[in-house]
Structure formats: C-alpha cells, structure tokens
PDB file of C-alpha atoms in Angstrom:
ATOM      1  CA  UNK A   1     -14.946  -4.070 -15.894  1.00 64.00           C
ATOM      2  CA  UNK A   2     -12.507  -3.221 -18.578  1.00 73.00           C
ATOM      3  CA  UNK A   3      -8.668  -3.380 -19.167  1.00 72.00           C
ATOM      4  CA  UNK A   4      -8.674   0.302 -18.552  1.00 76.00           C
ATOM      5  CA  UNK A   5     -10.171   0.102 -15.101  1.00 80.00           C
ATOM      6  CA  UNK A   6      -7.727  -2.798 -14.365  1.00 83.00           C
ATOM      7  CA  UNK A   7      -4.729  -0.657 -15.509  1.00 82.00           C
ATOM      8  CA  UNK A   8      -5.207   1.566 -12.460  1.00 82.00           C
ATOM      9  CA  UNK A   9      -4.046  -1.203 -10.383  1.00 85.00           C
ATOM     10  CA  UNK A  10      -0.886  -1.931 -12.371  1.00 86.00           C
ATOM     11  CA  UNK A  11       1.561  -0.421 -10.006  1.00 84.00           C
ATOM     12  CA  UNK A  12      -0.028  -1.764  -6.956  1.00 82.00           C
ATOM     13  CA  UNK A  13      -0.043  -5.168  -8.276  1.00 86.00           C
ATOM     14  CA  UNK A  14       3.492  -5.037  -9.605  1.00 87.00           C
ATOM     15  CA  UNK A  15       4.622  -3.875  -6.195  1.00 83.00           C
ATOM     16  CA  UNK A  16       2.937  -6.746  -4.533  1.00 82.00           C
ATOM     17  CA  UNK A  17       4.263  -9.285  -7.126  1.00 86.00           C
ATOM     18  CA  UNK A  18       7.882  -8.022  -6.808  1.00 85.00           C
ATOM     19  CA  UNK A  19       7.684  -8.369  -3.093  1.00 79.00           C
ATOM     20  CA  UNK A  20       6.298 -11.873  -3.006  1.00 80.00           C
ATOM     21  CA  UNK A  21       8.590 -13.134  -5.908  1.00 81.00           C
ATOM     22  CA  UNK A  22      11.661 -11.720  -3.828  1.00 79.00           C
ATOM     23  CA  UNK A  23      10.549 -13.339  -0.634  1.00 75.00           C
ATOM     24  CA  UNK A  24      10.031 -16.724  -2.479  1.00 73.00           C
ATOM     25  CA  UNK A  25      13.370 -16.501  -3.926  1.00 76.00           C
ATOM     26  CA  UNK A  26      11.975 -16.381  -7.526  1.00 74.00           C
ATOM     27  CA  UNK A  27      13.140 -13.790 -10.011  1.00 77.00           C
ATOM     28  CA  UNK A  28      11.553 -10.518  -9.351  1.00 71.00           C
ATOM     29  CA  UNK A  29      11.851  -9.645 -12.981  1.00 74.00           C
ATOM     30  CA  UNK A  30       8.769 -11.898 -13.626  1.00 85.00           C
ATOM     31  CA  UNK A  31       6.585  -9.488 -11.659  1.00 86.00           C
ATOM     32  CA  UNK A  32       5.063  -7.898 -15.007  1.00 88.00           C
ATOM     33  CA  UNK A  33       4.413 -11.392 -16.362  1.00 91.00           C
ATOM     34  CA  UNK A  34       2.532 -12.246 -13.040  1.00 90.00           C
ATOM     35  CA  UNK A  35       0.540  -8.946 -13.240  1.00 91.00           C
ATOM     36  CA  UNK A  36      -0.434  -9.418 -17.067  1.00 93.00           C
ATOM     37  CA  UNK A  37      -1.565 -12.921 -16.057  1.00 94.00           C
ATOM     38  CA  UNK A  38      -3.696 -11.398 -13.154  1.00 92.00           C
ATOM     39  CA  UNK A  39      -5.295  -9.072 -15.473  1.00 93.00           C
ATOM     40  CA  UNK A  40      -5.889 -11.802 -18.037  1.00 93.00           C
ATOM     41  CA  UNK A  41      -7.602 -13.869 -15.556  1.00 93.00           C
ATOM     42  CA  UNK A  42      -9.518 -11.007 -14.099  1.00 92.00           C
ATOM     43  CA  UNK A  43     -11.047 -10.339 -17.610  1.00 92.00           C
ATOM     44  CA  UNK A  44     -11.813 -13.819 -18.155  1.00 92.00           C
ATOM     45  CA  UNK A  45     -13.704 -14.211 -14.981  1.00 90.00           C
ATOM     46  CA  UNK A  46     -15.041 -10.681 -14.606  1.00 84.00           C
ATOM     47  CA  UNK A  47     -18.637 -11.919 -14.129  1.00 87.00           C
ATOM     48  CA  UNK A  48     -17.481 -13.491 -10.740  1.00 86.00           C
ATOM     49  CA  UNK A  49     -16.551 -10.126  -9.347  1.00 87.00           C
ATOM     50  CA  UNK A  50     -19.160  -8.959  -6.958  1.00 83.00           C
ATOM     51  CA  UNK A  51     -17.537  -5.938  -5.455  1.00 81.00           C
ATOM     52  CA  UNK A  52     -18.622  -2.406  -5.718  1.00 78.00           C
ATOM     53  CA  UNK A  53     -15.590  -0.194  -5.235  1.00 76.00           C
ATOM     54  CA  UNK A  54     -11.809  -0.062  -5.812  1.00 77.00           C
ATOM     55  CA  UNK A  55     -11.012  -1.538  -2.449  1.00 75.00           C
ATOM     56  CA  UNK A  56     -13.019  -4.612  -3.180  1.00 82.00           C
ATOM     57  CA  UNK A  57     -11.491  -4.767  -6.660  1.00 85.00           C
ATOM     58  CA  UNK A  58      -7.951  -4.613  -5.070  1.00 82.00           C
ATOM     59  CA  UNK A  59      -8.838  -7.390  -2.631  1.00 82.00           C
ATOM     60  CA  UNK A  60     -10.139  -9.651  -5.685  1.00 88.00           C
ATOM     61  CA  UNK A  61      -7.166  -8.881  -7.821  1.00 90.00           C
ATOM     62  CA  UNK A  62      -4.878  -9.676  -4.884  1.00 86.00           C
ATOM     63  CA  UNK A  63      -6.492 -13.090  -4.658  1.00 86.00           C
ATOM     64  CA  UNK A  64      -5.984 -13.785  -8.340  1.00 91.00           C
ATOM     65  CA  UNK A  65      -2.247 -12.658  -7.869  1.00 89.00           C
ATOM     66  CA  UNK A  66      -1.904 -14.954  -4.983  1.00 86.00           C
ATOM     67  CA  UNK A  67      -3.259 -17.931  -6.894  1.00 86.00           C
ATOM     68  CA  UNK A  68      -0.822 -17.104  -9.820  1.00 90.00           C
ATOM     69  CA  UNK A  69       1.961 -17.150  -7.552  1.00 85.00           C
ATOM     70  CA  UNK A  70       0.871 -20.421  -5.817  1.00 83.00           C
ATOM     71  CA  UNK A  71       0.552 -21.959  -9.374  1.00 85.00           C
ATOM     72  CA  UNK A  72       3.932 -20.851 -10.253  1.00 82.00           C
ATOM     73  CA  UNK A  73       5.543 -22.355  -7.288  1.00 79.00           C
ATOM     74  CA  UNK A  74       3.884 -25.656  -7.901  1.00 79.00           C
ATOM     75  CA  UNK A  75       5.095 -25.790 -11.507  1.00 79.00           C
ATOM     76  CA  UNK A  76       8.551 -25.443 -10.011  1.00 73.00           C
ATOM     77  CA  UNK A  77       7.932 -28.393  -7.703  1.00 72.00           C
ATOM     78  CA  UNK A  78       8.239 -26.208  -4.579  1.00 70.00           C
ATOM     79  CA  UNK A  79       6.280 -26.815  -1.552  1.00 69.00           C
ATOM     80  CA  UNK A  80       3.570 -24.191  -1.204  1.00 63.00           C
ATOM     81  CA  UNK A  81       1.906 -23.124   2.120  1.00 68.00           C
ATOM     82  CA  UNK A  82      -1.127 -21.347   0.628  1.00 69.00           C
ATOM     83  CA  UNK A  83      -2.132 -19.833   3.824  1.00 73.00           C
ATOM     84  CA  UNK A  84       1.339 -18.415   4.427  1.00 71.00           C
ATOM     85  CA  UNK A  85       1.595 -17.087   0.777  1.00 67.00           C
ATOM     86  CA  UNK A  86      -1.929 -15.343   1.121  1.00 68.00           C
ATOM     87  CA  UNK A  87      -0.862 -13.880   4.459  1.00 71.00           C
ATOM     88  CA  UNK A  88       2.273 -12.316   3.102  1.00 69.00           C
ATOM     89  CA  UNK A  89       0.521 -10.791   0.117  1.00 69.00           C
ATOM     90  CA  UNK A  90      -2.192  -9.382   2.412  1.00 70.00           C
ATOM     91  CA  UNK A  91       0.398  -8.128   5.010  1.00 69.00           C
ATOM     92  CA  UNK A  92       2.296  -6.166   2.236  1.00 66.00           C
ATOM     93  CA  UNK A  93      -1.013  -4.640   1.081  1.00 65.00           C
ATOM     94  CA  UNK A  94      -1.991  -3.843   4.588  1.00 65.00           C
ATOM     95  CA  UNK A  95       1.371  -2.226   5.321  1.00 62.00           C
ATOM     96  CA  UNK A  96       0.931  -0.062   2.195  1.00 59.00           C
ATOM     97  CA  UNK A  97      -2.537   0.863   3.242  1.00 60.00           C
ATOM     98  CA  UNK A  98      -1.582   1.831   6.761  1.00 56.00           C
ATOM     99  CA  UNK A  99       1.318   4.001   5.361  1.00 50.00           C
ATOM    100  CA  UNK A 100      -1.348   6.160   3.780  1.00 44.00           C
ATOM    101  CA  UNK A 101      -3.926   5.901   6.545  1.00 48.00           C
ATOM    102  CA  UNK A 102      -5.672   9.014   7.938  1.00 45.00           C
ATOM    103  CA  UNK A 103      -7.751   9.380  11.119  1.00 44.00           C
ATOM    104  CA  UNK A 104     -10.922  10.617   9.510  1.00 48.00           C
ATOM    105  CA  UNK A 105     -12.481   8.283   6.911  1.00 53.00           C
ATOM    106  CA  UNK A 106     -15.468  10.247   5.331  1.00 60.00           C
ATOM    107  CA  UNK A 107     -16.587   8.651   2.094  1.00 61.00           C
ATOM    108  CA  UNK A 108     -14.666  11.650   0.261  1.00 65.00           C
ATOM    109  CA  UNK A 109     -11.499  11.009   2.243  1.00 61.00           C
ATOM    110  CA  UNK A 110     -11.599   7.285   1.595  1.00 58.00           C
ATOM    111  CA  UNK A 111     -11.883   7.797  -2.135  1.00 62.00           C
ATOM    112  CA  UNK A 112      -8.893  10.363  -1.862  1.00 62.00           C
ATOM    113  CA  UNK A 113      -6.909   7.768  -0.032  1.00 61.00           C
ATOM    114  CA  UNK A 114      -7.675   4.872  -2.220  1.00 63.00           C
ATOM    115  CA  UNK A 115      -6.618   6.972  -5.243  1.00 69.00           C
ATOM    116  CA  UNK A 116      -3.469   8.082  -3.372  1.00 71.00           C
ATOM    117  CA  UNK A 117      -2.786   4.559  -2.636  1.00 70.00           C
ATOM    118  CA  UNK A 118      -2.669   3.352  -6.187  1.00 75.00           C
ATOM    119  CA  UNK A 119      -0.697   6.588  -7.297  1.00 78.00           C
ATOM    120  CA  UNK A 120       1.995   6.005  -4.703  1.00 79.00           C
ATOM    121  CA  UNK A 121       2.350   2.471  -5.758  1.00 79.00           C
ATOM    122  CA  UNK A 122       2.886   3.671  -9.380  1.00 82.00           C
ATOM    123  CA  UNK A 123       5.442   6.290  -8.166  1.00 86.00           C
ATOM    124  CA  UNK A 124       7.126   3.816  -6.121  1.00 85.00           C
ATOM    125  CA  UNK A 125       8.050   1.767  -9.205  1.00 83.00           C
ATOM    126  CA  UNK A 126       9.769   4.720 -10.758  1.00 89.00           C
ATOM    127  CA  UNK A 127      12.330   5.170  -7.983  1.00 91.00           C
ATOM    128  CA  UNK A 128      15.962   3.893  -8.478  1.00 94.00           C
ATOM    129  CA  UNK A 129      16.020   0.090  -7.608  1.00 89.00           C
ATOM    130  CA  UNK A 130      18.099   0.598  -4.535  1.00 93.00           C
ATOM    131  CA  UNK A 131      15.687   3.168  -3.018  1.00 93.00           C
ATOM    132  CA  UNK A 132      12.601   1.263  -4.133  1.00 89.00           C
ATOM    133  CA  UNK A 133      13.890  -2.084  -2.542  1.00 89.00           C
ATOM    134  CA  UNK A 134      14.875  -0.269   0.691  1.00 92.00           C
ATOM    135  CA  UNK A 135      11.331   1.272   0.962  1.00 89.00           C
ATOM    136  CA  UNK A 136       9.530  -2.002   0.213  1.00 84.00           C
ATOM    137  CA  UNK A 137      11.612  -3.889   2.753  1.00 85.00           C
ATOM    138  CA  UNK A 138      11.124  -1.144   5.415  1.00 88.00           C
ATOM    139  CA  UNK A 139       7.629  -0.271   5.082  1.00 83.00           C
ATOM    140  CA  UNK A 140       5.874  -3.211   3.095  1.00 77.00           C
ATOM    141  CA  UNK A 141       7.776  -6.025   4.861  1.00 77.00           C
ATOM    142  CA  UNK A 142       8.345  -4.173   8.186  1.00 81.00           C
ATOM    143  CA  UNK A 143      12.160  -5.001   8.372  1.00 85.00           C
ATOM    144  CA  UNK A 144      14.522  -2.985  10.638  1.00 92.00           C
ATOM    145  CA  UNK A 145      17.190  -1.045   9.089  1.00 93.00           C
ATOM    146  CA  UNK A 146      19.897  -3.369  10.299  1.00 94.00           C
ATOM    147  CA  UNK A 147      18.148  -6.314   8.534  1.00 91.00           C
ATOM    148  CA  UNK A 148      17.797  -4.281   5.372  1.00 92.00           C
ATOM    149  CA  UNK A 149      21.413  -3.422   5.445  1.00 94.00           C
ATOM    150  CA  UNK A 150      22.357  -7.100   5.645  1.00 92.00           C
ATOM    151  CA  UNK A 151      19.959  -8.039   2.868  1.00 88.00           C
ATOM    152  CA  UNK A 152      21.116  -5.340   0.623  1.00 91.00           C
ATOM    153  CA  UNK A 153      24.826  -5.776   1.594  1.00 93.00           C
ATOM    154  CA  UNK A 154      25.129  -2.134   2.600  1.00 94.00           C
ATOM    155  CA  UNK A 155      25.799  -0.114   5.748  1.00 94.00           C
ATOM    156  CA  UNK A 156      22.892   1.024   7.969  1.00 93.00           C
ATOM    157  CA  UNK A 157      23.905   4.633   7.144  1.00 95.00           C
ATOM    158  CA  UNK A 158      23.666   3.833   3.391  1.00 94.00           C
ATOM    159  CA  UNK A 159      20.157   2.308   3.813  1.00 94.00           C
ATOM    160  CA  UNK A 160      19.128   5.419   5.880  1.00 93.00           C
ATOM    161  CA  UNK A 161      20.299   7.546   2.950  1.00 94.00           C
ATOM    162  CA  UNK A 162      18.276   5.347   0.479  1.00 94.00           C
ATOM    163  CA  UNK A 163      15.178   5.564   2.513  1.00 93.00           C
ATOM    164  CA  UNK A 164      15.422   9.305   3.082  1.00 94.00           C
ATOM    165  CA  UNK A 165      15.994  10.012  -0.664  1.00 94.00           C
ATOM    166  CA  UNK A 166      13.441   7.640  -1.772  1.00 93.00           C
ATOM    167  CA  UNK A 167      10.806   9.033   0.584  1.00 91.00           C
ATOM    168  CA  UNK A 168      11.701  12.543  -0.532  1.00 93.00           C
ATOM    169  CA  UNK A 169      11.237  11.693  -4.136  1.00 92.00           C
ATOM    170  CA  UNK A 170       7.822   9.981  -3.340  1.00 86.00           C
ATOM    171  CA  UNK A 171       6.598  12.981  -1.547  1.00 86.00           C
ATOM    172  CA  UNK A 172       7.543  15.370  -4.318  1.00 88.00           C
ATOM    173  CA  UNK A 173       5.775  13.193  -6.853  1.00 85.00           C
ATOM    174  CA  UNK A 174       2.791  12.859  -4.740  1.00 79.00           C
ATOM    175  CA  UNK A 175       2.529  16.655  -4.247  1.00 81.00           C
ATOM    176  CA  UNK A 176       2.742  17.086  -8.123  1.00 69.00           C
TER     177      UNK A 176
END
C-alpha cells in the first residue's frame, strides 16, 4: 500500500470526516487534518491490513478515521460513545453505498460501482457548500427536507432547489 493508493480514498474519507465532525459539533474545517492523520496512521500500520480489495481498504480506513475522531473527542474532554460513533460513520458510508447500488453485482459491475463510489465522493466535495451540505444531510444522514431546512435556516423550497442543482451537477460530473 502506498500513499498513491490511499489518495483514491481522499474524497470519500473527507466526506465522512466532515459529516462526523459536524454531527459531533466540532469544526468541519478540520476534516482535511483528520484525513491526513488517517493516511499517516494507515501508512504506519500498513502491515496490519489484511484486505484484498478497495471495499476492505475502505472499511479499514473508516475504522482508523473513527479512532482518530474518538481520540479527538477525548482530548477535548468530551464523553465518547464509541459504539455510537462507529455506527454513525458506518451509516454514512452505507447510505453513500446504497445511493450507488445496482441490482446486478457481477465482479465487473462491483468494480465499476466501487470506482463510482470514490469518484462521486470526490465530485461531491467540489459542489458549492450549501448544495453539498444539503445532499450530505439528505442522502448520507437520511434527514427529511423539513429537518434540513431547519438545520440550514432555509425554506423547504430553497433546500429542494439546492438538492436539485447539486444532484444535477453530480450527474453531469459523473457522466464526464
């Protein structure tokens, strides 16, 4: 495993880190630092990785990311429910995975889907902040439009527009 191989997961991990930092009421601007620390720890302990594919690598990296978030909360003297934290990270990842799911999973389709999974995470990070946040809250946290509107201090119609424009941009980027 090299830093080049890990860089394929940058967008995916940044997305998960941003989600978790926001839900933990920590500055989401620290997501890049959390991801870099995840990569540093992964490279230091690469001999412990026993996986054989990108899905197993993603799971391993998610676990490292969760441990870093847990450590961060402890340093800030905040109560940490480790099972709840792991659950939330896994749920965000699962929702992202389900968003890209397809009915037939031949080995070729599985490889294409995994590549699309990472590519979409990268594209999601390029959206304007409001569109990205609306999509994250809707599709990665499973919130209803009314809840998103309250959290973003916008009208439900405004949130609907953000979602529509964001999804359109994602579709266009994925087609390219």
